Structures are given as structure tokens and as C-alpha cells.
XYZ file of N, CA, C and O in Angstrom:
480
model
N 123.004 169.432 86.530
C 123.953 169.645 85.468
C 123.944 171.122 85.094
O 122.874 171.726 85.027
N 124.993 171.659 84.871
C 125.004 172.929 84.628
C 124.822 173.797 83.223
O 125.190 173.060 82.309
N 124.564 174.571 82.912
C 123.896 175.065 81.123
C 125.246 175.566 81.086
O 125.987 175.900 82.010
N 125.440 175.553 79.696
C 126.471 175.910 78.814
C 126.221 177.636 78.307
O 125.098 178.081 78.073
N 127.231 178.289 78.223
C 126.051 179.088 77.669
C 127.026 179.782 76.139
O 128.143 180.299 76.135
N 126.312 179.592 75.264
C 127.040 180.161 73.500
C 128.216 181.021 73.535
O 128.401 181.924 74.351
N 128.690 180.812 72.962
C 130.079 181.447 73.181
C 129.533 182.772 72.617
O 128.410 182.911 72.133
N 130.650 183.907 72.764
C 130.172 185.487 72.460
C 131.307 185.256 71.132
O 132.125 184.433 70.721
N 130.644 186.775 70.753
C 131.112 186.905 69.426
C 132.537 187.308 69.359
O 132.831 187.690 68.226
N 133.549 187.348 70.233
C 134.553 187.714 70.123
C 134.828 185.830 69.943
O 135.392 185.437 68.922
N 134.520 185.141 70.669
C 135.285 183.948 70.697
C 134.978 183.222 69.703
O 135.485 182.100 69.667
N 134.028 183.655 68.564
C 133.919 182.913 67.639
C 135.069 183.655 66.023
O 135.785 183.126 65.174
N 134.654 185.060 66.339
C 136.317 185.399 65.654
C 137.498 184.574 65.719
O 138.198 184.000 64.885
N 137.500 184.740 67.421
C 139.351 184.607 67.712
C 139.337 182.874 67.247
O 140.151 182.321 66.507
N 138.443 182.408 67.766
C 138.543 180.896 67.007
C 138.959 180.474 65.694
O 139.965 179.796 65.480
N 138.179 180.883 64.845
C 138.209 181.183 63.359
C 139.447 181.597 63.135
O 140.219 180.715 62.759
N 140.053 183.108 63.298
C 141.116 183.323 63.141
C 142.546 182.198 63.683
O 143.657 181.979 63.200
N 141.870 181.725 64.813
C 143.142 180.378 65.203
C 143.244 179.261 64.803
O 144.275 178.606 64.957
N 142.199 178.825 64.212
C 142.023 177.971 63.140
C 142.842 178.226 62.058
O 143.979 177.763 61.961
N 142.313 178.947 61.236
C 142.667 179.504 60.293
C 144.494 179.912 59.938
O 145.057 179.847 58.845
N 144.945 180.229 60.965
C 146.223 180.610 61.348
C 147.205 178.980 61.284
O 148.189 178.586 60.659
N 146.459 178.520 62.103
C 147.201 176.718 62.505
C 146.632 176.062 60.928
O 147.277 175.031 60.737
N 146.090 176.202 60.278
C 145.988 175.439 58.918
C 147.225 175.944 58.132
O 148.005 175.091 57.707
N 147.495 177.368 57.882
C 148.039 177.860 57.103
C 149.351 177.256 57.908
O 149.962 176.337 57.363
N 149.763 177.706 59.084
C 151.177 177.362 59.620
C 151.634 175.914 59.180
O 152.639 175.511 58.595
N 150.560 175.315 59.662
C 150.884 173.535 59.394
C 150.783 173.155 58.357
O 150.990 171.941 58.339
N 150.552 173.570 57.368
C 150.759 173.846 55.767
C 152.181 174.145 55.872
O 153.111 173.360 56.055
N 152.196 175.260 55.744
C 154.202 176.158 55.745
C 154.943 174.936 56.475
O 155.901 174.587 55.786
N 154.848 174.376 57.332
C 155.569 173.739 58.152
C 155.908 172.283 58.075
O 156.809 171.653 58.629
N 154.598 171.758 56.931
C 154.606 170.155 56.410
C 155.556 170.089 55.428
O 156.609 169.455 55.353
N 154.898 171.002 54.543
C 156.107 171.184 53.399
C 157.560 171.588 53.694
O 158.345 171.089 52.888
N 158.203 172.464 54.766
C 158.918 173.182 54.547
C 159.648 171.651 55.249
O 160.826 171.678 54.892
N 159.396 170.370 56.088
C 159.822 169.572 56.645
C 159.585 168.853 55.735
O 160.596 168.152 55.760
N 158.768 168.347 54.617
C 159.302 167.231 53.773
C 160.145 167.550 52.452
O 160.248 166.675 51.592
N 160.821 168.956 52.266
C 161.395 169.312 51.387
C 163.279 169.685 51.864
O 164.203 169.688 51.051
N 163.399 169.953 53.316
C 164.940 169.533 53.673
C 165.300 168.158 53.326
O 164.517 167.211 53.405
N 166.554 168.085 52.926
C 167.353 167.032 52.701
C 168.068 166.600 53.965
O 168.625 165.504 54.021
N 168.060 167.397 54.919
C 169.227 167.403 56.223
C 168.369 166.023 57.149
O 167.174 166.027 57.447
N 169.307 164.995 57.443
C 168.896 164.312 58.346
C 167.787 163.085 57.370
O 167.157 162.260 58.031
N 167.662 163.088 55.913
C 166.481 162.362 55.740
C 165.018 162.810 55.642
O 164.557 163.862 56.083
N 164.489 162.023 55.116
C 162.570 162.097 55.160
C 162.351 161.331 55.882
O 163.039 160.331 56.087
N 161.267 161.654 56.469
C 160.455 160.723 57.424
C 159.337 159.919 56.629
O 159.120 159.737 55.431
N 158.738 159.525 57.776
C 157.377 158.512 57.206
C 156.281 159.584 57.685
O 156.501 160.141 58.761
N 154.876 159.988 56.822
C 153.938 160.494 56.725
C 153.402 160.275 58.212
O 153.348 161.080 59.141
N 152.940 158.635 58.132
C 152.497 158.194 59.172
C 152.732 158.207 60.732
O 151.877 158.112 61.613
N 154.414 158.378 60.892
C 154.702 158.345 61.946
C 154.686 160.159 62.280
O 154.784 160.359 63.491
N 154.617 161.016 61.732
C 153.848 162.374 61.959
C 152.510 162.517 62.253
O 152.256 163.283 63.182
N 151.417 161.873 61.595
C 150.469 161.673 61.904
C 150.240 161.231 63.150
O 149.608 161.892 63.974
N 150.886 159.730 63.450
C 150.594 159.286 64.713
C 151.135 160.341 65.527
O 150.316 160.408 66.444
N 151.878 161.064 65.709
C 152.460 161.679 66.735
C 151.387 163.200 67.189
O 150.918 163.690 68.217
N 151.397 163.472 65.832
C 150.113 164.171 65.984
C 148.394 164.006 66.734
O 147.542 164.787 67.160
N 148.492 163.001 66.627
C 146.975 162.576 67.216
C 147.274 162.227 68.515
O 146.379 162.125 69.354
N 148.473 162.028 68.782
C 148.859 161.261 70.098
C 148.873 162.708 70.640
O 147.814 163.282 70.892
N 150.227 163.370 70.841
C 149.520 164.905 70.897
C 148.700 165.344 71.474
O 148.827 165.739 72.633
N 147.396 165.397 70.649
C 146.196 165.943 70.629
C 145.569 165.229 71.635
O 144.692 165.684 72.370
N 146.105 163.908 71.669
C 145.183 163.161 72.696
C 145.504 163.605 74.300
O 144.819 163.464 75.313
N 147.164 164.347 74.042
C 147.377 164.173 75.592
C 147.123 165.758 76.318
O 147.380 166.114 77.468
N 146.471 166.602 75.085
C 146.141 167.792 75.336
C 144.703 168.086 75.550
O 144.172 169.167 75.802
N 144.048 166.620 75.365
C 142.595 166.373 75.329
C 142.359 166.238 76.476
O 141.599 166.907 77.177
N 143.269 164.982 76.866
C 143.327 164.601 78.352
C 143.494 165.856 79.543
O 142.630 166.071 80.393
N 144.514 166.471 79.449
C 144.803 167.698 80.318
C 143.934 168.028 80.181
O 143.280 167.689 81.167
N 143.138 168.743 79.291
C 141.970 169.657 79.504
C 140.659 169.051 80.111
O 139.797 169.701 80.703
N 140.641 167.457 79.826
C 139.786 166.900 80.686
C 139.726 167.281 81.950
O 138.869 167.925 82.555
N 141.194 166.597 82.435
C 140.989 166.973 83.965
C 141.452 168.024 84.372
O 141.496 168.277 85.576
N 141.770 168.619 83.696
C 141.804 170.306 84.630
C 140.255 171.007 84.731
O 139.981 171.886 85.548
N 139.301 170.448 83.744
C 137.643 170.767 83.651
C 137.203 169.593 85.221
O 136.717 170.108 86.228
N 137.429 168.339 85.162
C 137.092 167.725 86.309
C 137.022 168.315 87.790
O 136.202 168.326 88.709
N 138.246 168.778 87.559
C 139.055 169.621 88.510
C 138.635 170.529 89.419
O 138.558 170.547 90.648
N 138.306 171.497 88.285
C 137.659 172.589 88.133
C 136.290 172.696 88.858
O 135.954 173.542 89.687
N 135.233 171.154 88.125
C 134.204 170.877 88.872
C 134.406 170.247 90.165
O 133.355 170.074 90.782
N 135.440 169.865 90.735
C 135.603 169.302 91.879
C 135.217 167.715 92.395
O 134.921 167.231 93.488
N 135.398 167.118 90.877
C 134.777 165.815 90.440
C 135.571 164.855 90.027
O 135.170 163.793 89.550
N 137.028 165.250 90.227
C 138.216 164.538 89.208
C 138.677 163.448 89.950
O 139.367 163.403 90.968
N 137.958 162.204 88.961
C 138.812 160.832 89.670
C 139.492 159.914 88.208
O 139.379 160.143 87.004
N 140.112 158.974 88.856
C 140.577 158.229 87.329
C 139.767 157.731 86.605
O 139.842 157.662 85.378
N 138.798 157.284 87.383
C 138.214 156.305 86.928
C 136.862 156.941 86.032
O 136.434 156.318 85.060
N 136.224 158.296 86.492
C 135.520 159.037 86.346
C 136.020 159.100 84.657
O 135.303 158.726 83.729
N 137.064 159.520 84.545
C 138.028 160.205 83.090
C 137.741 159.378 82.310
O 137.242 159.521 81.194
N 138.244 157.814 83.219
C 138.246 156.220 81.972
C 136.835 156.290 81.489
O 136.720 156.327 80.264
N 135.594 156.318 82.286
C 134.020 156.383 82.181
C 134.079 157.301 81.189
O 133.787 156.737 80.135
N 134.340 158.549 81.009
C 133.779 159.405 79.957
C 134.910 159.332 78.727
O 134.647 159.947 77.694
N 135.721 158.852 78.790
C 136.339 158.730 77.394
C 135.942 157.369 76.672
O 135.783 157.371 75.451
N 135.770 156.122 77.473
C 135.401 155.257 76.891
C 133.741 155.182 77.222
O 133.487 154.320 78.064
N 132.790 155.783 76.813
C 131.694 155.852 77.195
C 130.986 155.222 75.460
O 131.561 155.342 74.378
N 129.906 154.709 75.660
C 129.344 153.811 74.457
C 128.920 154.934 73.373
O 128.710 154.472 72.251
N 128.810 155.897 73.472
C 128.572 156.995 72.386
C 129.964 157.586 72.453
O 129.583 158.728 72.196
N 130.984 157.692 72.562
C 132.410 157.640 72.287
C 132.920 157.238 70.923
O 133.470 157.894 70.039
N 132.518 155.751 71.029
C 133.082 154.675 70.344
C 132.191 154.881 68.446
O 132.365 154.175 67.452
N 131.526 155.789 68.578
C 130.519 156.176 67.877
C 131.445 157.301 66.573
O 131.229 157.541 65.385
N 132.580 157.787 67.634
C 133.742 158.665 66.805
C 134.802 158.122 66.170
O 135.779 158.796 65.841
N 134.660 156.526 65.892
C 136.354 156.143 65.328
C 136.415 155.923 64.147
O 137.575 155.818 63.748
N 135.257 155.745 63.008
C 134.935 156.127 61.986
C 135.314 157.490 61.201
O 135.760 157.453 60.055
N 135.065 158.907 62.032
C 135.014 159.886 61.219
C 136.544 159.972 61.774
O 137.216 160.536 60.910
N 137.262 159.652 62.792
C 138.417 159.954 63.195
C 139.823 158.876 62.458
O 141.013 159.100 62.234
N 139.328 158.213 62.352
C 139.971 156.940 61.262
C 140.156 157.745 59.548
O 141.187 157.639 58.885
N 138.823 158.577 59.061
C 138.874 159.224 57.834
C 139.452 160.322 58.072
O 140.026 160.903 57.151
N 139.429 160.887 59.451
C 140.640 162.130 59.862
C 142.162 161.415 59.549
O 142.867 161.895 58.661
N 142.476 160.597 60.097
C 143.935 160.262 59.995
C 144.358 159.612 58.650
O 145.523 159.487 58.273
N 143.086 159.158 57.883
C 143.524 158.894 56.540
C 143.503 160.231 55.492
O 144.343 160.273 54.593
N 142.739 161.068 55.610
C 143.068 162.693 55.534
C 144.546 163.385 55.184
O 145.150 163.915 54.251
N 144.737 162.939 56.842
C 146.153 163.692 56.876
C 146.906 163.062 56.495
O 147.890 163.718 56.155
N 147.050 161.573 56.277
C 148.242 160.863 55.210
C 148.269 161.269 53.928
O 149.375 161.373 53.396
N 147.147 161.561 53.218
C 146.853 162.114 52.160
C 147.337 163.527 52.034
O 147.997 163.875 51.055
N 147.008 164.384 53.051
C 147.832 165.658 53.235
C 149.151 165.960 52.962
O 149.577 166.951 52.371
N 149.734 165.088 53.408
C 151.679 164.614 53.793
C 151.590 164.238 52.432
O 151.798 165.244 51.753
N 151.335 163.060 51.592
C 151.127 162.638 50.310
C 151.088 163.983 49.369
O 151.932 164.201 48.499
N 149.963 164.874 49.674
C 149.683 165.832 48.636
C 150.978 166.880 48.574
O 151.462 167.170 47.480
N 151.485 167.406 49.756
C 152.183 168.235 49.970
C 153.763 167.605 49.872
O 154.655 168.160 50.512
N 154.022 166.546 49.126
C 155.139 165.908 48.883
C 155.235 166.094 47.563
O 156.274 166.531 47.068
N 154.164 165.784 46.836
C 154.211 165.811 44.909
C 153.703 167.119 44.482
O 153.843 167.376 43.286
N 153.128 168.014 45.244
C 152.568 169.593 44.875
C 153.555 170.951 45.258
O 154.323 171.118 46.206
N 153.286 171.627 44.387
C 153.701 172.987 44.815
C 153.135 173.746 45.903
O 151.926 173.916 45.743
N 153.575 174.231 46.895
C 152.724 174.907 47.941
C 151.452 175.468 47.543
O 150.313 175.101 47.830
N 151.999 176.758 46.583
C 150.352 177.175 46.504
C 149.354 177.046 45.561
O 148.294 177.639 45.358
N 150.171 175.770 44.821
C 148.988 174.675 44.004
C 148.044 173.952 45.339
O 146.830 173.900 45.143
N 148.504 173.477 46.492
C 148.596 172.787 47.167
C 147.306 173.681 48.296
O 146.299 173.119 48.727
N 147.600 174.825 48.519
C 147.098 175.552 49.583
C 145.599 176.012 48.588
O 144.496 175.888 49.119
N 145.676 176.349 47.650
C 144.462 176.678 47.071
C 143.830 175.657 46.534
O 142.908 176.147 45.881
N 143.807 174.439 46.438
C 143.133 172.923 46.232
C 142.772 172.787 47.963
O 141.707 172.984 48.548
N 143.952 172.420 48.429
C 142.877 172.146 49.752
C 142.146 173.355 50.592
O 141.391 173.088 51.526
């Protein structure tokens, strides 16, 4: 198995800063979409889901382009490590993630932006 080795200090900046950047945007961008009138409001939830779904299929790519990479990439290999018994160990804190962000959509519906941005 191969060692990992700590990321350098530039990549823990640029991280931070991209973090940091995608909170604030997706802030500007929740609100600025549940406050048009054009076309209707949506449902919280069905943003959310779309969001995690998303994330999931950008999880996936990066899976196997890392498989790949190692020269190890099978389907079944992918199914093994995503559904692996310490996996299943994450649907708890990821369940209070998606109840989070309903709450998010919620907050940023009845708040002023930067009542809103300096609370959360």
C-alpha cells in the first residue's frame, strides 16, 4: 500500500480559500434563487437532493479516475469500496448534513442575507 504524504502548505491555503469562496458563493446564490419570483419557488429539498446527488457523481469520477490511475479499476472493485462495512458508519453524520442544508434553504428564506451570513 502506498504512504500518503501531508499536503504542503500551499494546498492547505488554496483549500481554505476554496472552501471559503464556495460557502460564500452558495450563500449569494441560495438566496439570490429563493428570492426571484420568475418561474416560481422551488422545494428546499429537491435542491438538496440534487446537490448530494451531484456530489455523489463527482465522488464517483474521482474514484475511478484514482483506480485508474492505480491501474486497479474494476466495477466491482468501486461497488467493494463504497459499500464497504465502515462506509455505512457515515449515514448518520451525512443524514444531519442533509438535514443542515434544509435548514439552510429554511434560514435563508425568512433572513436577511447578512443577518444570515454572520449567524451561520
Amino acid at each position: 500500500m502506498a504512504t500518503v504524504s501531508p499536503p504542503s502548505q500551499w494546498q492547505k491555503y488554496a483549500s481554505m480559500f476554496v472552501l471559503t469562496f464556495q460557502s460564500c458563493a452558495l450563500t449569494l446564490v441560495m438566496r439570490y434563487s429563493r428570492t426571484i419570483t420568475e418561474g416560481g419557488i422551488y422545494f428546499p429539498s429537491t435542491a438538496v437532493l440534487l446537490q448530494e446527488a451531484f456530489k455523489l457523481v463527482i465522488a464517483l469520477v474521482l474514484l475511478g479516475v484514482e483506480e485508474t490511475r492505480a491501474g486497479v479499476f474494476s466495477v466491482s472493485r468501486m461497488f467493494g469500496l463504497l459499500f464497504d462495512k465502515d462506509c455505512w458508519k457515515m449515514l448518520l453524520p451525512a443524514g444531519l448534513f442533509v438535514l443542515q442544508n434544509n435548514l439552510h434553504f429554511l434560514a435563508l428564506t425568512h433572513m436577511r442575507l447578512h443577518t444570515h451570513t454572520s449567524v451561520c
